[in-house]
Short mmCIF file of C-alpha atoms in Angstrom, two decimals:
data_model
loop_
_atom_site.label_atom_id
_atom_site.label_comp_id
_atom_site.label_asym_id
_atom_site.label_seq_id
_atom_site.Cartn_x
_atom_site.Cartn_y
_atom_site.Cartn_z
CA UNK A 1 -16.27 -59.08 15.94
CA UNK A 2 -14.37 -55.66 15.73
CA UNK A 3 -13.37 -53.76 18.67
CA UNK A 4 -12.10 -50.07 19.31
CA UNK A 5 -10.35 -48.23 21.93
CA UNK A 6 -13.18 -47.99 24.39
CA UNK A 7 -15.01 -51.20 23.83
CA UNK A 8 -13.83 -55.02 24.26
CA UNK A 9 -15.69 -58.01 22.55
CA UNK A 10 -17.23 -60.76 24.34
CA UNK A 11 -20.45 -62.91 23.90
CA UNK A 12 -23.89 -60.98 24.53
CA UNK A 13 -24.87 -61.56 28.07
CA UNK A 14 -28.46 -62.56 29.24
CA UNK A 15 -29.08 -59.41 31.28
CA UNK A 16 -32.68 -58.16 31.34
CA UNK A 17 -34.15 -57.09 28.28
CA UNK A 18 -34.87 -53.21 28.23
CA UNK A 19 -35.58 -52.93 24.63
CA UNK A 20 -37.85 -49.84 24.11
CA UNK A 21 -37.21 -48.53 27.72
CA UNK A 22 -37.20 -44.63 27.35
CA UNK A 23 -35.05 -42.47 29.88
CA UNK A 24 -35.82 -38.89 29.22
CA UNK A 25 -34.81 -38.30 25.53
CA UNK A 26 -33.19 -41.63 25.10
CA UNK A 27 -34.82 -44.91 24.03
CA UNK A 28 -33.07 -48.40 24.09
CA UNK A 29 -32.82 -50.35 20.75
CA UNK A 30 -30.57 -53.31 21.14
CA UNK A 31 -28.34 -55.10 23.39
CA UNK A 32 -24.85 -55.38 21.87
CA UNK A 33 -21.82 -57.62 22.33
CA UNK A 34 -19.71 -54.47 23.49
CA UNK A 35 -18.74 -54.02 26.97
CA UNK A 36 -17.43 -51.39 29.16
CA UNK A 37 -15.42 -52.48 32.37
CA UNK A 38 -17.16 -56.01 31.93
CA UNK A 39 -20.70 -54.55 31.60
CA UNK A 40 -22.97 -55.07 28.62
CA UNK A 41 -23.69 -51.97 26.58
CA UNK A 42 -26.99 -51.15 24.81
CA UNK A 43 -27.56 -49.13 21.62
CA UNK A 44 -29.70 -46.26 22.24
CA UNK A 45 -31.16 -43.62 20.09
CA UNK A 46 -31.78 -39.86 21.23
CA UNK A 47 -34.64 -37.76 20.38
CA UNK A 48 -32.03 -35.57 18.83
CA UNK A 49 -31.53 -38.40 16.25
CA UNK A 50 -28.02 -39.34 17.37
CA UNK A 51 -27.27 -42.88 18.68
CA UNK A 52 -24.95 -43.84 21.62
CA UNK A 53 -24.02 -46.78 24.03
CA UNK A 54 -24.50 -47.33 27.54
CA UNK A 55 -25.03 -49.60 30.41
CA UNK A 56 -28.68 -50.96 30.99
CA UNK A 57 -28.59 -50.01 34.47
CA UNK A 58 -28.10 -46.35 33.58
CA UNK A 59 -31.22 -46.41 31.50
CA UNK A 60 -33.40 -47.84 34.15
CA UNK A 61 -31.97 -45.83 36.90
CA UNK A 62 -32.66 -42.51 34.62
CA UNK A 63 -28.87 -41.56 35.12
CA UNK A 64 -28.50 -41.29 31.27
CA UNK A 65 -31.46 -39.33 29.52
CA UNK A 66 -29.86 -38.27 26.10
CA UNK A 67 -26.78 -38.63 24.05
CA UNK A 68 -25.31 -35.61 26.09
CA UNK A 69 -27.30 -32.87 24.01
CA UNK A 70 -29.66 -32.55 27.15
CA UNK A 71 -26.82 -31.19 29.12
CA UNK A 72 -25.93 -28.60 26.46
CA UNK A 73 -29.60 -27.64 26.41
CA UNK A 74 -29.79 -27.19 30.00
CA UNK A 75 -26.46 -24.97 30.13
CA UNK A 76 -27.91 -22.43 27.90
CA UNK A 77 -28.82 -19.63 30.09
CA UNK A 78 -32.53 -18.08 29.67
CA UNK A 79 -32.07 -14.18 29.74
CA UNK A 80 -35.34 -13.46 27.64
CA UNK A 81 -36.80 -10.36 29.05
CA UNK A 82 -33.66 -9.31 30.91
CA UNK A 83 -32.21 -5.83 30.26
CA UNK A 84 -28.51 -4.99 29.66
CA UNK A 85 -27.96 -1.27 29.36
CA UNK A 86 -30.13 0.04 26.51
CA UNK A 87 -30.87 -3.55 25.18
CA UNK A 88 -33.70 -5.96 26.24
CA UNK A 89 -33.06 -9.73 25.23
CA UNK A 90 -36.35 -11.03 23.25
CA UNK A 91 -35.54 -14.51 22.31
CA UNK A 92 -32.55 -16.96 21.56
CA UNK A 93 -31.75 -17.65 17.98
CA UNK A 94 -30.44 -20.88 16.30
CA UNK A 95 -27.23 -18.79 15.08
CA UNK A 96 -24.00 -19.06 16.89
CA UNK A 97 -21.18 -16.84 17.38
CA UNK A 98 -18.35 -19.32 17.97
CA UNK A 99 -19.76 -21.56 20.56
CA UNK A 100 -22.30 -19.28 22.14
CA UNK A 101 -25.78 -18.88 20.86
CA UNK A 102 -26.92 -15.22 19.62
CA UNK A 103 -29.75 -13.52 21.14
CA UNK A 104 -32.33 -11.06 19.39
CA UNK A 105 -32.14 -7.81 21.44
CA UNK A 106 -34.00 -4.59 20.99
CA UNK A 107 -32.57 -1.24 21.85
CA UNK A 108 -34.21 1.76 23.41
CA UNK A 109 -33.95 3.62 20.56
CA UNK A 110 -35.74 0.90 18.52
CA UNK A 111 -33.19 -0.87 16.49
CA UNK A 112 -32.77 -4.72 16.81
CA UNK A 113 -29.39 -6.04 16.88
CA UNK A 114 -28.10 -9.92 17.43
CA UNK A 115 -25.69 -10.24 20.25
CA UNK A 116 -24.12 -13.20 22.44
CA UNK A 117 -24.79 -13.71 25.83
CA UNK A 118 -21.40 -13.33 26.96
CA UNK A 119 -21.20 -9.73 25.56
CA UNK A 120 -24.34 -8.73 26.93
CA UNK A 121 -23.57 -10.19 30.64
CA UNK A 122 -20.05 -8.60 30.61
CA UNK A 123 -21.23 -5.28 29.70
CA UNK A 124 -19.13 -5.25 26.57
CA UNK A 125 -22.16 -4.23 24.48
CA UNK A 126 -25.08 -2.20 26.03
CA UNK A 127 -26.71 -0.73 22.97
CA UNK A 128 -27.07 -0.99 19.16
CA UNK A 129 -24.16 1.39 18.91
CA UNK A 130 -26.41 4.44 19.44
CA UNK A 131 -24.84 4.93 23.04
CA UNK A 132 -21.38 5.13 21.30
CA UNK A 133 -22.67 7.66 18.86
CA UNK A 134 -24.20 9.92 21.48
CA UNK A 135 -21.14 9.69 23.74
CA UNK A 136 -19.06 10.88 20.69
CA UNK A 137 -21.27 13.70 20.02
CA UNK A 138 -20.89 14.70 23.71
CA UNK A 139 -16.99 14.46 23.21
CA UNK A 140 -16.68 16.54 19.95
CA UNK A 141 -14.99 19.67 20.67
CA UNK A 142 -16.96 22.57 19.48
CA UNK A 143 -15.24 24.62 16.75
CA UNK A 144 -18.11 26.12 14.88
CA UNK A 145 -17.82 29.74 13.92
CA UNK A 146 -13.83 29.50 14.12
CA UNK A 147 -12.18 30.63 10.97
CA UNK A 148 -9.56 28.24 9.03
CA UNK A 149 -7.98 30.36 5.91
CA UNK A 150 -11.16 31.27 3.88
CA UNK A 151 -13.14 28.73 5.61
CA UNK A 152 -15.76 29.51 8.81
CA UNK A 153 -17.11 26.31 10.36
CA UNK A 154 -20.71 26.01 10.49
CA UNK A 155 -21.68 22.54 12.31
CA UNK A 156 -20.53 18.98 12.66
CA UNK A 157 -21.81 16.19 10.35
CA UNK A 158 -22.58 12.38 11.27
CA UNK A 159 -19.43 11.51 8.62
CA UNK A 160 -16.09 10.69 10.11
CA UNK A 161 -12.76 10.61 8.36
CA UNK A 162 -9.87 8.28 8.50
CA UNK A 163 -8.85 7.92 11.93
CA UNK A 164 -12.50 9.04 13.57
CA UNK A 165 -11.94 12.68 13.22
CA UNK A 166 -15.40 14.46 12.86
CA UNK A 167 -16.15 16.06 9.52
CA UNK A 168 -17.47 19.75 9.78
CA UNK A 169 -19.72 21.74 7.21
CA UNK A 170 -17.79 24.76 6.17
CA UNK A 171 -18.54 27.74 4.39
CA UNK A 172 -15.97 29.54 1.95
CA UNK A 173 -15.50 33.00 1.45
CA UNK A 174 -16.10 32.52 -2.27
CA UNK A 175 -19.57 31.28 -1.21
CA UNK A 176 -19.20 27.54 -1.74
CA UNK A 177 -19.79 24.99 1.09
CA UNK A 178 -17.70 22.12 1.91
CA UNK A 179 -16.99 19.29 4.34
CA UNK A 180 -13.67 19.10 5.87
CA UNK A 181 -12.39 16.85 8.73
CA UNK A 182 -11.31 18.62 12.09
CA UNK A 183 -7.58 17.25 11.77
CA UNK A 184 -7.35 18.70 8.25
CA UNK A 185 -8.50 22.03 9.37
CA UNK A 186 -6.43 22.31 12.59
CA UNK A 187 -3.30 21.12 10.75
CA UNK A 188 -3.79 23.89 7.85
CA UNK A 189 -4.12 21.20 5.27
CA UNK A 190 -7.40 22.79 3.97
CA UNK A 191 -7.93 26.42 4.11
CA UNK A 192 -10.58 26.85 1.32
CA UNK A 193 -13.28 24.95 -0.69
CA UNK A 194 -10.47 24.53 -3.32
CA UNK A 195 -10.52 27.84 -4.74
CA UNK A 196 -7.06 28.75 -3.48
CA UNK A 197 -5.88 25.79 -5.65
CA UNK A 198 -6.80 27.84 -8.71
CA UNK A 199 -4.32 30.60 -8.98
CA UNK A 200 -5.81 33.91 -10.43
CA UNK A 201 -4.83 34.74 -13.90
CA UNK A 202 -1.95 37.31 -14.19
CA UNK A 203 -1.26 39.79 -17.11
CA UNK A 204 2.30 38.68 -18.21
CA UNK A 205 1.93 39.57 -22.04
CA UNK A 206 5.09 41.47 -22.84
CA UNK A 207 6.82 40.34 -19.60
CA UNK A 208 10.44 38.53 -19.63
CA UNK A 209 11.57 35.55 -17.92
CA UNK A 210 15.02 34.60 -18.52
CA UNK A 211 14.98 33.84 -22.22
CA UNK A 212 11.54 34.04 -22.78
CA UNK A 213 9.21 36.75 -23.60
CA UNK A 214 5.34 36.39 -23.09
CA UNK A 215 3.47 37.06 -26.29
CA UNK A 216 -0.10 35.60 -25.47
CA UNK A 217 -2.41 33.52 -23.08
CA UNK A 218 -2.43 29.78 -24.09
CA UNK A 219 -5.35 28.79 -21.58
CA UNK A 220 -5.49 26.05 -19.49
CA UNK A 221 -4.03 23.21 -21.63
CA UNK A 222 -4.55 20.26 -19.24
CA UNK A 223 -8.35 19.28 -18.51
CA UNK A 224 -7.60 18.08 -15.31
CA UNK A 225 -5.22 20.99 -14.18
CA UNK A 226 -6.38 24.59 -12.98
CA UNK A 227 -2.91 26.17 -14.10
CA UNK A 228 -2.87 28.88 -16.71
CA UNK A 229 -0.39 28.65 -19.73
CA UNK A 230 1.19 31.23 -21.58
CA UNK A 231 2.73 31.25 -24.96
CA UNK A 232 6.37 32.40 -24.97
CA UNK A 233 8.96 33.17 -27.64
CA UNK A 234 12.58 32.18 -26.87
CA UNK A 235 15.64 34.27 -27.76
CA UNK A 236 16.66 31.46 -30.10
CA UNK A 237 13.35 32.02 -31.95
CA UNK A 238 11.35 29.12 -30.69
CA UNK A 239 7.94 29.25 -29.24
CA UNK A 240 6.55 27.10 -26.33
CA UNK A 241 3.70 26.99 -23.85
CA UNK A 242 4.61 27.38 -20.07
CA UNK A 243 2.84 27.26 -16.79
CA UNK A 244 2.13 30.34 -14.89
CA UNK A 245 3.73 28.97 -11.86
CA UNK A 246 6.84 27.62 -13.74
CA UNK A 247 7.46 31.12 -14.99
CA UNK A 248 6.84 33.10 -11.78
CA UNK A 249 8.94 30.29 -9.91
CA UNK A 250 11.91 30.67 -12.34
CA UNK A 251 11.62 26.89 -13.28
CA UNK A 252 11.37 27.33 -16.87
CA UNK A 253 13.73 30.06 -18.46
CA UNK A 254 14.02 28.76 -22.22
CA UNK A 255 12.49 26.59 -24.80
CA UNK A 256 14.96 24.09 -23.82
CA UNK A 257 17.84 25.51 -25.67
CA UNK A 258 19.63 26.67 -22.39
CA UNK A 259 19.56 23.19 -20.93
CA UNK A 260 21.37 21.85 -24.07
CA UNK A 261 23.95 24.54 -24.09
CA UNK A 262 24.58 23.89 -20.61
CA UNK A 263 24.98 20.22 -21.28
CA UNK A 264 27.19 20.70 -24.11
CA UNK A 265 29.31 23.11 -22.29
CA UNK A 266 29.81 20.56 -19.53
CA UNK A 267 30.78 17.83 -22.29
CA UNK A 268 33.31 20.47 -23.93
CA UNK A 269 32.91 19.19 -27.15
CA UNK A 270 35.80 19.69 -29.53
CA UNK A 271 36.10 18.01 -32.97
CA UNK A 272 33.45 15.53 -32.17
CA UNK A 273 35.29 14.77 -29.15
CA UNK A 274 33.92 15.11 -25.47
CA UNK A 275 36.97 16.43 -23.20
CA UNK A 276 34.99 15.67 -20.03
CA UNK A 277 34.24 12.06 -21.25
CA UNK A 278 37.91 11.57 -22.19
CA UNK A 279 38.96 12.72 -18.72
CA UNK A 280 36.53 10.17 -17.28
CA UNK A 281 37.21 7.30 -19.41
CA UNK A 282 40.15 5.92 -17.39
CA UNK A 283 37.59 4.72 -14.75
CA UNK A 284 35.68 1.58 -15.59
CA UNK A 285 31.82 1.30 -15.65
CA UNK A 286 30.40 0.04 -12.72
CA UNK A 287 29.08 -3.20 -14.62
CA UNK A 288 32.80 -3.97 -16.18
CA UNK A 289 34.19 -7.03 -14.59
CA UNK A 290 37.68 -6.82 -15.93
CA UNK A 291 38.49 -3.77 -13.65
CA UNK A 292 39.80 -1.70 -16.61
CA UNK A 293 37.83 0.41 -18.86
CA UNK A 294 37.75 -0.93 -22.64
CA UNK A 295 38.65 -4.41 -21.41
CA UNK A 296 36.07 -7.24 -21.25
CA UNK A 297 35.47 -11.06 -21.38
CA UNK A 298 33.94 -13.04 -24.20
CA UNK A 299 31.93 -16.20 -23.43
CA UNK A 300 34.75 -18.09 -25.02
CA UNK A 301 37.18 -16.65 -22.47
CA UNK A 302 38.99 -14.49 -24.44
CA UNK A 303 39.70 -10.80 -23.43
CA UNK A 304 38.88 -8.34 -25.97
CA UNK A 305 40.47 -4.49 -25.74
CA UNK A 306 39.05 -1.66 -27.61
CA UNK A 307 38.85 2.36 -27.48
CA UNK A 308 36.66 4.92 -28.76
CA UNK A 309 37.77 8.29 -30.39
CA UNK A 310 35.99 10.86 -32.35
CA UNK A 311 32.85 8.93 -32.66
CA UNK A 312 34.84 5.59 -33.80
CA UNK A 313 35.46 2.41 -31.97
CA UNK A 314 38.95 0.78 -32.68
CA UNK A 315 39.39 -2.97 -31.74
CA UNK A 316 42.73 -3.62 -30.27
CA UNK A 317 42.63 -7.33 -30.46
CA UNK A 318 41.70 -10.65 -28.58
CA UNK A 319 43.87 -12.17 -26.08
CA UNK A 320 43.97 -15.18 -23.92
CA UNK A 321 45.48 -13.30 -20.99
CA UNK A 322 43.59 -10.13 -19.26
CA UNK A 323 46.99 -8.40 -18.69
CA UNK A 324 47.79 -8.59 -22.40
CA UNK A 325 44.46 -7.08 -23.09
CA UNK A 326 44.93 -4.21 -20.56
CA UNK A 327 48.44 -3.42 -22.14
CA UNK A 328 46.75 -3.12 -25.60
CA UNK A 329 44.43 -0.81 -24.33
CA UNK A 330 47.12 1.38 -22.51
CA UNK A 331 48.65 1.62 -25.85
CA UNK A 332 45.40 2.83 -27.56
CA UNK A 333 44.91 5.35 -24.87
CA UNK A 334 47.88 7.18 -26.23
CA UNK A 335 45.57 8.96 -28.84
CA UNK A 336 43.49 10.04 -25.73
CA UNK A 337 46.59 11.65 -24.18
CA UNK A 338 47.76 13.36 -27.17
CA UNK A 339 44.37 14.90 -27.82
CA UNK A 340 44.03 16.18 -23.95
CA UNK A 341 47.67 17.46 -24.23
CA UNK A 342 46.88 19.68 -27.20
CA UNK A 343 43.81 20.90 -25.62
CA UNK A 344 45.19 21.89 -22.26
CA UNK A 345 48.12 23.57 -23.95
CA UNK A 346 46.35 25.18 -27.06
CA UNK A 347 42.58 25.61 -26.93
CA UNK A 348 41.84 26.10 -23.39
CA UNK A 349 44.51 28.62 -23.12
CA UNK A 350 43.01 30.46 -26.12
CA UNK A 351 39.53 30.32 -24.75
CA UNK A 352 40.80 31.93 -21.42
CA UNK A 353 42.54 34.77 -23.45
CA UNK A 354 38.97 35.19 -25.41
CA UNK A 355 37.07 35.57 -21.97
CA UNK A 356 39.76 37.88 -20.67
#
């Protein structure tokens, strides 16, 4: 017959028959061929439904009265009727939190909650939560009547902002009421019901901002924005709509032509060629693996040399050796050098005379 770690197999002995004998919640069913330390074991069934094996002597003497569940039942502490802070234990529930049964408790305020014996007896939970709320109300610093910008604080609400800051009801000078957390009021992050974020409309018609002259009011172009927009005519003749804040802060001074002129001026375009780009052309790009501008390697392994000048690209050949490709590139750069030499000697000198 099969054996396991706890039992050994042997022939069934002829000990006294205890079939049907009850001990507490346990009833002997039948003798087995299993033994523990040489003693025959009986298969028993507990009233909880589980079956287990034990010696006949322990059933007759009453030492074993269940499969073990009776010990667990006896360990459950009966706290019904006992009071813990503002809570009174009513009855044990079949629900568990971890390994501990939950108890239905009634708070002095009338609410009922489920709580474990450990939390009740240790004093970690003493109410349904109302005790903390009352303590919180007592600890709230009273700022009612104080002014923050256009807001006057009226009274605290039951709401809490992120971090637990008390939310206060406030009255704005414009007549609206709003709710703001104490932290945001004290830090100056909120100073009105929102009316301060709506800048007043100013009379800018006829006024000049850089190259722009205001010729009319365009309204609030963005439905999600409160900013006023003005129609402006640029010195170049174009018309554009600009926000009031951008005008008064100097962020926009043209229809865009000024920025284009500045860009073209920085490029120093002469005869379809940028002097600025030519001056920088001797530096390779970040993604250039050859280490020299205008030289790159094909997938075949060949090295290619090229150069660009006056909106045209000139291919300078394919080479097996990278050094040969670099030398070809250097020869091609002579057209750049000639152009820059002419520019420095002639064009820039004439431009300086005109400015003088």
